Amino acid sequence: MLDSSREDTVASLRSLLDATGYAGPRAREALGAPIGSEHRPADLPLYLRRLAAPRPLHTLIKLFALHAAVPEAEARGAFGPLPIEDLAALGLVERTEGEVRPLVALAVAEGLVLARDRPDPVTFAVHPDHVLGVGPPALLLSQLTVRRAGGRVLDLGCGGGVQALLAARHAESVVGTDLNPRALAFARFNARLNGVRNVEWREGDLYGPVAGERFDLVVSNPPYVVSPESWLLFRDGGGSGDGICARIVSGLGSHLAEGGFSTVLANWALGGGEDWSLRPRRWVEGTGCDAWILRSETQDPLTYAAVWTRGPEAVGYDDALERWRAHYEALGIRSLVMGALVLRRRTAGPNWVRADELPAPPDRDASAALLRVFAGEDRLRTLGTDAVLLDEVLRVAGPLRLRQTVAFRDGTPEVQEAELSLADGLPLRGGADGGTIRLVQLCDGRRRLREVVAEMARSAGTDAGALTGPTLTVARRLMALGFLEPTDH
Ligand SMILES: C[S@@+](CC[C@H](N)C(=O)[O-])C[C@H]1O[C@@H](n2cnc3c(N)ncnc32)[C@H](O)[C@@H]1O
C-alpha cells in the first residue's frame, strides 16, 4: 500500500520528477507515447530502444511508465540524492536481486502526476481493488464538468483522485469518497505528490460518508459497467444492471445544493423498442434537478461484452465473453448505451430533461459550453410565444466552425453536407443549410430576431411570414445547443 505520511519523501520525489522532465512534455517526447497510459507489452522492445541512452529521465520512464525493472546501480543514478530505501518505504518500488522493481505506475495527465496500479507484469491480471489511471472515461468526465470558482465539491468513487484533484484547482474544498481503501491510499498519495491540500478523503459506500451534506458540484465516474460480475471494484457496480448509476443520480436530490451542478458517467441497458433516454429520465425524477442526458454510443451486447472482458493477452476471454453474452440474453438486453448525465438542482418551478447525442468527446474543458446549454434551455422554456422569441436579440456564442463537403455536378460545385460546430467545447453538430448559415451570420447581438427574419426574407425575395416558422425552429435548436445565446437587450 502507498504511504503518504512521509511528506518530505513525497516532496523530494516530486522535485525529482520535475527536475528530470518526467512530469512535463519531455518524457512523452522521449517515449514517443503518453506517460502512464497502458502500453502494449509487445511494444516494450521499441520503447526500450528509444530510451537506450543512459539518462535519469529514461530510467524513470522505464520504471514508472513501462513497469520495467532496472539494475540497482542504474536506479541509484536516476534517483540521485533520494535513497532507494526511502522510495521503497513509500511503497513505490522494491529491491530484489540487484534490481529495482516498480510497484506502481506514475501517469502524467491534465498537469497532474498520478500514482496508479499496474496489471500483473506476467499474467496481466488485475486485483479486485485495482486502482485505475486516467483513461478516456475519466478524461470525458473532467471535460464535461461545470467548473466554477469556490464552493464544495464531491467526487463520488474517487479512485486515485483525479477528478477531486482537478476540482481542487477551482473549488474551496473537495471531498473524495470511495469504497476501496486502497484507492484512497493512492488518492492521498496523489494529493501530496501534487501539493494539493484542500481535499479530504473518506471511505464508504456511495453517499454514506457524506450523509446530510450538500455540495455545489458532484462528479462521479462510477463502476457503471452493466456486468454479470461483481468482483472488480472499479468496473462492477454490484448486483446486475445499472443500479449503481440509478442510486447515484437519484441521491443527488439530497446532496446537491440549490444551483449546484453534477456530472455522472453512466451506462444503461435497452430491451429494444423503447426511447434510449427513458431509463435515465426515471433516475432523474424527484431529484429537483434539470438534466441533460448525453449518449455517446450504443453497442450490441456482444460488442459491449468484448470491450470489458478482452484483456491484453486475452486470458479467459472466450469464457468471459460467453458468460456476459448469456447474461444479457437472459435479461432480455438488446443493446447498451454509454453516456453521461449533466444535472443542475433547481427547485423553483418545474424541471426540464433533455436528451441529445454526443458524437465525440469534447476536445477541451466544456464548462462554458455546458453553462450556455443550461441557460439556453432555461430561456427557451420561459419564452412563451413565438412573438417573445422574435423580440430576442441573439448572438453567436463562441468561435463557430462551418465544415462543408462540396461535390461537383456537371462541373458546378454543390454543397452536399454542411455542419456547424462550436470550437470551444462540445462537439455538437447541427446540420447547416443555407438558411441556418444566413441566420447565424445575421445574429450579431444587435438585431432582434424579427429583424433577422425580415432581412432573410428580403434577400431571398420571399415573404417574412412564410420564413418565420422554420427560422424560429432553427433558432430554438441553435439556442438549445448553446450555439446562439440571448443578449440582455
Ligand atoms: C471507474 S473508477 C473511477 C475512478 C476515478 N474517479 C476516475 O475518474 O478515474 C470507479 C471507482 O468507484 C469506486 N466504487 C465502486 N463501488 C463504490 C461504491 N459503492 N461506493 C463508492 N465508491 C465505489 C471504485 O473503487 C473505483 O475507485
PDB file of N, CA and C in Angstrom, residues 234-266:
ATOM      1  N   PHE A 234     -13.639  -1.303  -9.570  1.00  0.00           N
ATOM      2  CA  PHE A 234     -13.725  -0.113 -10.417  1.00  0.00           C
ATOM      3  C   PHE A 234     -14.685  -0.309 -11.590  1.00  0.00           C
ATOM      4  N   ARG A 235     -15.055  -1.571 -11.867  1.00  0.00           N
ATOM      5  CA  ARG A 235     -15.867  -1.839 -13.049  1.00  0.00           C
ATOM      6  C   ARG A 235     -17.303  -2.252 -12.727  1.00  0.00           C
ATOM      7  N   ASP A 236     -17.448  -3.165 -11.751  1.00  0.00           N
ATOM      8  CA  ASP A 236     -18.760  -3.770 -11.499  1.00  0.00           C
ATOM      9  C   ASP A 236     -19.480  -3.042 -10.375  1.00  0.00           C
ATOM     10  N   GLY A 237     -20.626  -2.510 -10.704  1.00  0.00           N
ATOM     11  CA  GLY A 237     -21.376  -1.739  -9.708  1.00  0.00           C
ATOM     12  C   GLY A 237     -21.987  -2.586  -8.605  1.00  0.00           C
ATOM     13  N   GLY A 238     -21.899  -3.892  -8.714  1.00  0.00           N
ATOM     14  CA  GLY A 238     -22.518  -4.751  -7.697  1.00  0.00           C
ATOM     15  C   GLY A 238     -23.963  -4.989  -8.073  1.00  0.00           C
ATOM     16  N   GLY A 239     -24.400  -6.228  -7.988  1.00  0.00           N
ATOM     17  CA  GLY A 239     -25.750  -6.542  -8.468  1.00  0.00           C
ATOM     18  C   GLY A 239     -25.692  -6.466  -9.978  1.00  0.00           C
ATOM     19  N   SER A 240     -26.801  -6.748 -10.621  1.00  0.00           N
ATOM     20  CA  SER A 240     -26.741  -6.692 -12.075  1.00  0.00           C
ATOM     21  C   SER A 240     -27.359  -5.386 -12.549  1.00  0.00           C
ATOM     22  N   GLY A 241     -27.120  -5.076 -13.810  1.00  0.00           N
ATOM     23  CA  GLY A 241     -27.770  -3.904 -14.395  1.00  0.00           C
ATOM     24  C   GLY A 241     -27.091  -2.609 -14.004  1.00  0.00           C
ATOM     25  N   ASP A 242     -27.872  -1.532 -14.112  1.00  0.00           N
ATOM     26  CA  ASP A 242     -27.305  -0.195 -13.964  1.00  0.00           C
ATOM     27  C   ASP A 242     -27.715   0.447 -12.640  1.00  0.00           C
ATOM     28  N   GLY A 243     -27.945  -0.388 -11.633  1.00  0.00           N
ATOM     29  CA  GLY A 243     -28.464   0.104 -10.343  1.00  0.00           C
ATOM     30  C   GLY A 243     -27.586   1.159  -9.698  1.00  0.00           C
ATOM     31  N   ILE A 244     -26.263   1.038  -9.853  1.00  0.00           N
ATOM     32  CA  ILE A 244     -25.401   1.996  -9.148  1.00  0.00           C
ATOM     33  C   ILE A 244     -25.570   3.402  -9.728  1.00  0.00           C
ATOM     34  N   CYS A 245     -25.746   3.485 -11.057  1.00  0.00           N
ATOM     35  CA  CYS A 245     -25.945   4.810 -11.682  1.00  0.00           C
ATOM     36  C   CYS A 245     -27.272   5.390 -11.196  1.00  0.00           C
ATOM     37  N   ALA A 246     -28.299   4.528 -11.110  1.00  0.00           N
ATOM     38  CA  ALA A 246     -29.609   4.994 -10.640  1.00  0.00           C
ATOM     39  C   ALA A 246     -29.494   5.538  -9.217  1.00  0.00           C
ATOM     40  N   ARG A 247     -28.738   4.830  -8.368  1.00  0.00           N
ATOM     41  CA  ARG A 247     -28.611   5.270  -6.967  1.00  0.00           C
ATOM     42  C   ARG A 247     -27.862   6.596  -6.878  1.00  0.00           C
ATOM     43  N   ILE A 248     -26.840   6.749  -7.715  1.00  0.00           N
ATOM     44  CA  ILE A 248     -26.058   7.992  -7.653  1.00  0.00           C
ATOM     45  C   ILE A 248     -26.912   9.172  -8.118  1.00  0.00           C
ATOM     46  N   VAL A 249     -27.601   8.997  -9.263  1.00  0.00           N
ATOM     47  CA  VAL A 249     -28.386  10.117  -9.797  1.00  0.00           C
ATOM     48  C   VAL A 249     -29.542  10.442  -8.851  1.00  0.00           C
ATOM     49  N   SER A 250     -30.247   9.425  -8.367  1.00  0.00           N
ATOM     50  CA  SER A 250     -31.404   9.748  -7.523  1.00  0.00           C
ATOM     51  C   SER A 250     -30.955  10.331  -6.184  1.00  0.00           C
ATOM     52  N   GLY A 251     -29.738  10.028  -5.752  1.00  0.00           N
ATOM     53  CA  GLY A 251     -29.232  10.597  -4.493  1.00  0.00           C
ATOM     54  C   GLY A 251     -28.861  12.067  -4.595  1.00  0.00           C
ATOM     55  N   LEU A 252     -28.802  12.587  -5.824  1.00  0.00           N
ATOM     56  CA  LEU A 252     -28.386  13.989  -5.979  1.00  0.00           C
ATOM     57  C   LEU A 252     -29.382  14.946  -5.337  1.00  0.00           C
ATOM     58  N   GLY A 253     -30.666  14.513  -5.308  1.00  0.00           N
ATOM     59  CA  GLY A 253     -31.686  15.363  -4.703  1.00  0.00           C
ATOM     60  C   GLY A 253     -31.333  15.747  -3.265  1.00  0.00           C
ATOM     61  N   SER A 254     -30.666  14.853  -2.549  1.00  0.00           N
ATOM     62  CA  SER A 254     -30.338  15.145  -1.145  1.00  0.00           C
ATOM     63  C   SER A 254     -28.911  15.665  -0.971  1.00  0.00           C
ATOM     64  N   HIS A 255     -28.119  15.710  -2.046  1.00  0.00           N
ATOM     65  CA  HIS A 255     -26.710  16.075  -1.852  1.00  0.00           C
ATOM     66  C   HIS A 255     -26.224  17.225  -2.714  1.00  0.00           C
ATOM     67  N   LEU A 256     -27.095  17.727  -3.590  1.00  0.00           N
ATOM     68  CA  LEU A 256     -26.691  18.855  -4.428  1.00  0.00           C
ATOM     69  C   LEU A 256     -27.320  20.124  -3.856  1.00  0.00           C
ATOM     70  N   ALA A 257     -26.503  21.151  -3.708  1.00  0.00           N
ATOM     71  CA  ALA A 257     -27.029  22.430  -3.217  1.00  0.00           C
ATOM     72  C   ALA A 257     -27.844  23.093  -4.329  1.00  0.00           C
ATOM     73  N   GLU A 258     -28.733  23.994  -3.963  1.00  0.00           N
ATOM     74  CA  GLU A 258     -29.541  24.710  -4.952  1.00  0.00           C
ATOM     75  C   GLU A 258     -28.599  25.405  -5.953  1.00  0.00           C
ATOM     76  N   GLY A 259     -28.844  25.190  -7.243  1.00  0.00           N
ATOM     77  CA  GLY A 259     -27.990  25.800  -8.273  1.00  0.00           C
ATOM     78  C   GLY A 259     -26.736  24.987  -8.564  1.00  0.00           C
ATOM     79  N   GLY A 260     -26.509  23.933  -7.773  1.00  0.00           N
ATOM     80  CA  GLY A 260     -25.298  23.127  -7.964  1.00  0.00           C
ATOM     81  C   GLY A 260     -25.409  22.222  -9.189  1.00  0.00           C
ATOM     82  N   PHE A 261     -24.262  21.894  -9.779  1.00  0.00           N
ATOM     83  CA  PHE A 261     -24.222  21.023 -10.966  1.00  0.00           C
ATOM     84  C   PHE A 261     -23.638  19.661 -10.605  1.00  0.00           C
ATOM     85  N   SER A 262     -23.967  18.691 -11.440  1.00  0.00           N
ATOM     86  CA  SER A 262     -23.376  17.366 -11.270  1.00  0.00           C
ATOM     87  C   SER A 262     -23.164  16.744 -12.646  1.00  0.00           C
ATOM     88  N   THR A 263     -22.091  16.003 -12.794  1.00  0.00           N
ATOM     89  CA  THR A 263     -21.912  15.183 -13.999  1.00  0.00           C
ATOM     90  C   THR A 263     -21.627  13.758 -13.550  1.00  0.00           C
ATOM     91  N   VAL A 264     -22.407  12.828 -14.100  1.00  0.00           N
ATOM     92  CA  VAL A 264     -22.275  11.416 -13.747  1.00  0.00           C
ATOM     93  C   VAL A 264     -22.125  10.618 -15.043  1.00  0.00           C
ATOM     94  N   LEU A 265     -21.056   9.854 -15.162  1.00  0.00           N
ATOM     95  CA  LEU A 265     -20.944   8.944 -16.309  1.00  0.00           C
ATOM     96  C   LEU A 265     -21.851   7.747 -16.043  1.00  0.00           C
ATOM     97  N   ALA A 266     -22.478   7.239 -17.093  1.00  0.00           N
ATOM     98  CA  ALA A 266     -23.425   6.137 -16.862  1.00  0.00           C
ATOM     99  C   ALA A 266     -23.533   5.252 -18.099  1.00  0.00           C
TER     100      ALA A 266
END
